[in-house]
C-alpha atoms as one frame of an Amber mdcrd trajectory, in Angstrom:
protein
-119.193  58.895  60.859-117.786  59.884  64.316-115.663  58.844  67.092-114.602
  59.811  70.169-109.997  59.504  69.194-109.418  58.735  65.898-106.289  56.843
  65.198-104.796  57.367  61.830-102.199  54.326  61.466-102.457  50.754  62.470
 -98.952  49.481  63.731 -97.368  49.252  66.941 -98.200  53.411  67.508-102.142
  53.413  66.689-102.871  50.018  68.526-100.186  51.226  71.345-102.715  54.069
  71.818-105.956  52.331  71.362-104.394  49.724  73.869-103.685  52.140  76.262
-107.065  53.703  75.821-109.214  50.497  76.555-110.781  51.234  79.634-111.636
  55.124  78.599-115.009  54.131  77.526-114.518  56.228  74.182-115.124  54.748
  71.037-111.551  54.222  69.578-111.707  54.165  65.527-108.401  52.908  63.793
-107.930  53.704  60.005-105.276  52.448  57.722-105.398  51.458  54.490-103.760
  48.337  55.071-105.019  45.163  57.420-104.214  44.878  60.763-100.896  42.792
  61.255 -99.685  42.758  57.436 -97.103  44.177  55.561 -94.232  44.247  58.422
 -91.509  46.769  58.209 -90.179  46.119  61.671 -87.154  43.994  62.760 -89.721
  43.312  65.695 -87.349  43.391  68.834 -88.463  44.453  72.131 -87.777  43.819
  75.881 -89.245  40.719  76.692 -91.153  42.142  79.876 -93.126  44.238  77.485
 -93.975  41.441  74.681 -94.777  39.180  77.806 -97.170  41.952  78.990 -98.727
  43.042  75.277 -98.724  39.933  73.397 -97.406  36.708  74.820 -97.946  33.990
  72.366 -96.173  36.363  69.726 -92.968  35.909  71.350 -90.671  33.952  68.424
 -87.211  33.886  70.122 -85.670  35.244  73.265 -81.802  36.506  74.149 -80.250
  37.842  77.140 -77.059  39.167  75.984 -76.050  41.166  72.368 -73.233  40.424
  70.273 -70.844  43.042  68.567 -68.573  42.489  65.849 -66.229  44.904  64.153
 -63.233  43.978  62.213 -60.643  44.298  65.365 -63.248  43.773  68.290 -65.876
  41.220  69.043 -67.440  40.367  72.458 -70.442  39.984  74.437 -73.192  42.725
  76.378 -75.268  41.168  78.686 -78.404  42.883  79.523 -80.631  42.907  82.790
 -83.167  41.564  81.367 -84.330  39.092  77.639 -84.776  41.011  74.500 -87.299
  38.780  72.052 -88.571  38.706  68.390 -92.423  38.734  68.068 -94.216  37.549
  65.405 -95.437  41.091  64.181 -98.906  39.527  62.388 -99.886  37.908  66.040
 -98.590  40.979  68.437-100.917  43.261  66.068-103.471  41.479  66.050-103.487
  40.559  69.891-103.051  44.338  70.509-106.018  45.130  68.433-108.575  42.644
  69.719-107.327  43.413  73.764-107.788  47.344  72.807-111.663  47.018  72.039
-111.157  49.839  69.433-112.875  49.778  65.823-110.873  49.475  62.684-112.017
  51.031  59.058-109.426  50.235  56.254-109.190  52.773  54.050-106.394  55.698
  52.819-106.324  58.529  55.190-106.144  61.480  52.798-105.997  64.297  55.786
-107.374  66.906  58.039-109.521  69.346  58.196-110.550  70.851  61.776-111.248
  67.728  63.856-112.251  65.512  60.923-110.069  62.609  58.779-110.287  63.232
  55.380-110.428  59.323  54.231-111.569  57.726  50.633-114.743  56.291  52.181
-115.699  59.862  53.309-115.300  62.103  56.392-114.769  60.673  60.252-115.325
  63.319  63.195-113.714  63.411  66.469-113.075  64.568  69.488-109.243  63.803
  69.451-106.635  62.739  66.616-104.018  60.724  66.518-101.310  60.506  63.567
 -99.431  56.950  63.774 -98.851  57.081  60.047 -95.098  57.009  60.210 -92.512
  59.078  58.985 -94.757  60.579  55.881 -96.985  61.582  58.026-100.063  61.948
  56.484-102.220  63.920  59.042 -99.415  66.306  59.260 -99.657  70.340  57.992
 -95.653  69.989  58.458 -93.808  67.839  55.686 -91.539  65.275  56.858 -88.217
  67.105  56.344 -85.338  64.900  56.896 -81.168  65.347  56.592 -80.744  62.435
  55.764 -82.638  59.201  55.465 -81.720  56.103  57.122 -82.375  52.893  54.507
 -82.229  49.380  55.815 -83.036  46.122  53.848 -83.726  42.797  55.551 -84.721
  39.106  54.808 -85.523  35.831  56.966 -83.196  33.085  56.163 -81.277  30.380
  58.451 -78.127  31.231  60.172 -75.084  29.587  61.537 -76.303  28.141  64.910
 -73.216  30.423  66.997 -75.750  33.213  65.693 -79.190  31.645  67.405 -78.716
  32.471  71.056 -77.992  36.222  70.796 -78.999  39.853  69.560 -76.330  40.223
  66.920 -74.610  44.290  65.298 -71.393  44.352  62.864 -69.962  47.434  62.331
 -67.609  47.150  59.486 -67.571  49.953  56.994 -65.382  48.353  54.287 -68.993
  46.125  53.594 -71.394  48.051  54.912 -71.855  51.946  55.061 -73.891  52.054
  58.923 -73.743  48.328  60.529 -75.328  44.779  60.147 -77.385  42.900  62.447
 -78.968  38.893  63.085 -82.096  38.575  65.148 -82.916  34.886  65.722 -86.486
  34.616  65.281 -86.775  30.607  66.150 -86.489  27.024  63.745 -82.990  28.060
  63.237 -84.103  31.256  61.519 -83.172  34.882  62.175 -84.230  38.629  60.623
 -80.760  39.531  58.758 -80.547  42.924  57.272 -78.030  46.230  57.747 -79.266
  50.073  57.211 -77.371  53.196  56.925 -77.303  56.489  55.453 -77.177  55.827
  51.622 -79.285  55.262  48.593 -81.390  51.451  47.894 -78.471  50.876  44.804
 -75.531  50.976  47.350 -77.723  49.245  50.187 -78.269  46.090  48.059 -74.462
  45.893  47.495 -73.464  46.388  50.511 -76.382  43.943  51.539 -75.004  41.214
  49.378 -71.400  41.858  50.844 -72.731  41.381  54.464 -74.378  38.134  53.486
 -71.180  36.859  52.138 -69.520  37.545  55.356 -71.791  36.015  57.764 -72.200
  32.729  55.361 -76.545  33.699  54.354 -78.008  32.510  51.342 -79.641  35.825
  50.020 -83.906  34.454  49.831 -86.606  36.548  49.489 -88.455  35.207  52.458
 -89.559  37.955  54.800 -87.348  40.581  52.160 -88.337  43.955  53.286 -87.031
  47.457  52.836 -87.521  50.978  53.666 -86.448  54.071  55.934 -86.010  54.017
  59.422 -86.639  57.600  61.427 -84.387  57.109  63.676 -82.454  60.349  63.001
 -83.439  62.232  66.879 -87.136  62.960  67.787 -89.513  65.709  65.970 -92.429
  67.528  67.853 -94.703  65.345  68.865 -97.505  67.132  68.575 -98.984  69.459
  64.939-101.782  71.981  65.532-104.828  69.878  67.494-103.284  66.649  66.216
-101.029  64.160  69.062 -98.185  62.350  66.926 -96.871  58.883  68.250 -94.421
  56.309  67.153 -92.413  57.276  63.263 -94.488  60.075  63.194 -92.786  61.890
  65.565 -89.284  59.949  64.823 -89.686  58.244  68.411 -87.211  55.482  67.215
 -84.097  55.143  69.213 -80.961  56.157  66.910 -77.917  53.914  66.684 -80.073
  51.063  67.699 -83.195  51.897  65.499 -85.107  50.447  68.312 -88.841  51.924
  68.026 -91.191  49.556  69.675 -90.069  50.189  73.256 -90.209  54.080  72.823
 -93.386  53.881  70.617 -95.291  52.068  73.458 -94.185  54.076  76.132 -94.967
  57.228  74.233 -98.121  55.691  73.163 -99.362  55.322  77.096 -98.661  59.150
  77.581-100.770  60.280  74.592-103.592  58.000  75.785-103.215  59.222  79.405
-103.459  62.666  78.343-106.412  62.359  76.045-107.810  61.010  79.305-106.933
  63.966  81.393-108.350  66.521  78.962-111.353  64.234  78.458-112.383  64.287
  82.232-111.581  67.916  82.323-108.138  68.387  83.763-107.107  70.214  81.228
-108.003  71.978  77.451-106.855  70.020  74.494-104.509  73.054  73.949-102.572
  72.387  77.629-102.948  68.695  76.997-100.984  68.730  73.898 -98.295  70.788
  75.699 -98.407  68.514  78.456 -97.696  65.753  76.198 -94.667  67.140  74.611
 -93.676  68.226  77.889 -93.233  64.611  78.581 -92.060  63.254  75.632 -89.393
  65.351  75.741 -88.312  64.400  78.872 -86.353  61.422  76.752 -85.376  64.409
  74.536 -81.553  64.315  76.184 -81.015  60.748  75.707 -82.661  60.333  71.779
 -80.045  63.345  71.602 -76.890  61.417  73.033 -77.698  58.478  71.140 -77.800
  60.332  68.002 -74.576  61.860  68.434 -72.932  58.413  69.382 -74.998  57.092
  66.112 -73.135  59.680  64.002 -70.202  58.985  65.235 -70.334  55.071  64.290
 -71.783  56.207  60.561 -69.518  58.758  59.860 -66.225  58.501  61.890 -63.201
  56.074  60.852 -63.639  52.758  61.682 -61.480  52.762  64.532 -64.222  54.705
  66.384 -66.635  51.713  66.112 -63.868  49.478  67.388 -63.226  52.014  70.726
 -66.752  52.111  70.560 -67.396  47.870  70.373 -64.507  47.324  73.143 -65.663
  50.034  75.758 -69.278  48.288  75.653 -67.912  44.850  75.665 -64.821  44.794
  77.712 -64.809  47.684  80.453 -67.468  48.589  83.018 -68.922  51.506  80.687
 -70.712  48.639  79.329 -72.793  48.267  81.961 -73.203  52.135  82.634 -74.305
  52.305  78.774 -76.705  49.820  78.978 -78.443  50.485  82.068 -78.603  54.577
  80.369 -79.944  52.986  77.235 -82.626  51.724  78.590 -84.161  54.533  81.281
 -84.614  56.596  77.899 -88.299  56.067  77.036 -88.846  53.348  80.272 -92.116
  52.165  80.199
């Protein structure tokens, strides 16, 4: 079998590239083992611009300011624009069927030259793309990580004081990173809390959060799992483009991945464009992508640092932290920073 790009992974990375690649004329194949839309391991929170854009009738819930919480500070960010919760079964599936691509489920086993090792046999193309996430799986490089960033999360209903805002706790006497409540609509939110420790402690912890913020622990919508957001790899491996987990394009301290992931997403497409028409050889295309991608390079940097800071400091430095966002103008200058990194 053949294709012109080959997408290995079908989340928000793979369809952000066959989305972006829809008027190419190529014939886009997407492999993963798994359907399109199922199995979500997202929190599912974008800018609302971009799910209005994307995916429309996904939309589940919309904010326009964040709460923090930390045992001495609480108090309110407002943002320039809504943040929203899609429904991650309906944005994939939207994505898919605007981004005219093919899809082939089956287990992407690897790479050899510019072919896809897969369990139904060998796919050739002209380009590849590895959106398989953090394992990544068309990757000569292991995923090497310091540490690993766990998170656990279910759907349950909330207090109401939680349904009309993006919602962090940093508290390290319950939880060992920091807690959040996305509403997601009926008087339901996404409740879950990650850090830097093993599942065992993480359930704990987990339980202990719950208990503060007055949830009734369900197994609705329970998922679990690591988050990459521990600063960016290299974005690209031999003749292979990497997008989205596979490149750890998730924003640290937030774990925010879809904004980044689509925006990074756009830039592999527009480069396997370029080289396509002749611009320029894969070899200078794949530089020219990192080039770009690390042009957010500084700011996945910073926000690591200030990440490490609210994991590993005393708790004092979340509440400095909490207050200067929520209280004095570097809110504003914080926010506005946060989100040029990765614009789209």
């Amino acid at each position: 079998m053949r294709a012109d790009v080959i997408i290995a992974g079908a989340s928000f990375a793979g369809l952000g590239v066959a989305y972006h690649l829809k008027e190419s004329g190529f014939k886009v194949l997407m492999v993963d083992k798994k359907e399109i839309g199922d199995n979500r391991a997202s929190t599912c929170g974008m800018p609302m611009p971009l799910a209005e854009k994307l995916a429309p009738k996904s939309i589940l819930d919309s904010v326009d300011h964040f709460y923090i919480e930390t045992p001495r500070v609480n108090g309110i960010l407002k943002m320039p624009h809504d943040y929203c919760v899609v429904d991650y079964k309906k944005f994939c599936t939207t994505m898919f069927k605007n981004s005219g691509a093919e899809f082939m489920k089956t287990e992407v086993l690897g790479t050899a030259g510019n072919t896809v090792l897969t369990a139904n046999g060998v796919i050739e193309g002209d380009f590849i793309v590895d959106c398989t996430g953090w394992r990544k799986a068309l990757s000569k490089d292991p995923a090497k990580f310091q540490k690993l960033f766990s998170g656990i999360e279910i759907t349950a209903p909330v207090d109401e004081k939680y349904l009309k805002r993006l919602n962090f706790f940093f508290d390290r006497s319950r939880i060992p990173g920091y807690g959040w409540i996305f509403p997601v609509g009926g008087g339901l939110a996404h409740v879950g809390i990650g850090g830097y420790c093993f599942n065992a402690s993480l359930k704990k912890a987990f339980n202990m959060f719950l208990d503060h913020v007055k949830v009734k622990y369900t197994t609705e919508g329970l998922m679990s799992g690591v988050v990459p957001c521990t600063g960016m790899s290299r974005p690209i491996d031999n003749n292979i483009f990497l997008v989205g987990d596979s490149a750890r394009q998730v924003l640290p301290l937030s774990a925010e991945g879809i904004r980044p992931t689509i925006t990074f997403s756009r830039m592999c497409a527009e480069t396997i464009q370029d080289i396509s028409k002749g611009k320029m050889s894969l070899k200078d295309g794949l530089r020219n992508y990192e080039m770009k991608v690390n042009r957010s390079r500084l700011g996945f940097n910073t926000m690591h640092l200030v990440q490490d800071g609210v994991l590993n400091f005393p708790q004092i430095f979340s509440d400095a932290f909490a207050f200067s966002l929520t209280r004095t103008p570097f809110g504003g200058w914080f926010t506005n920073s946060y989100l040029a990194i990765a614009r789209y």
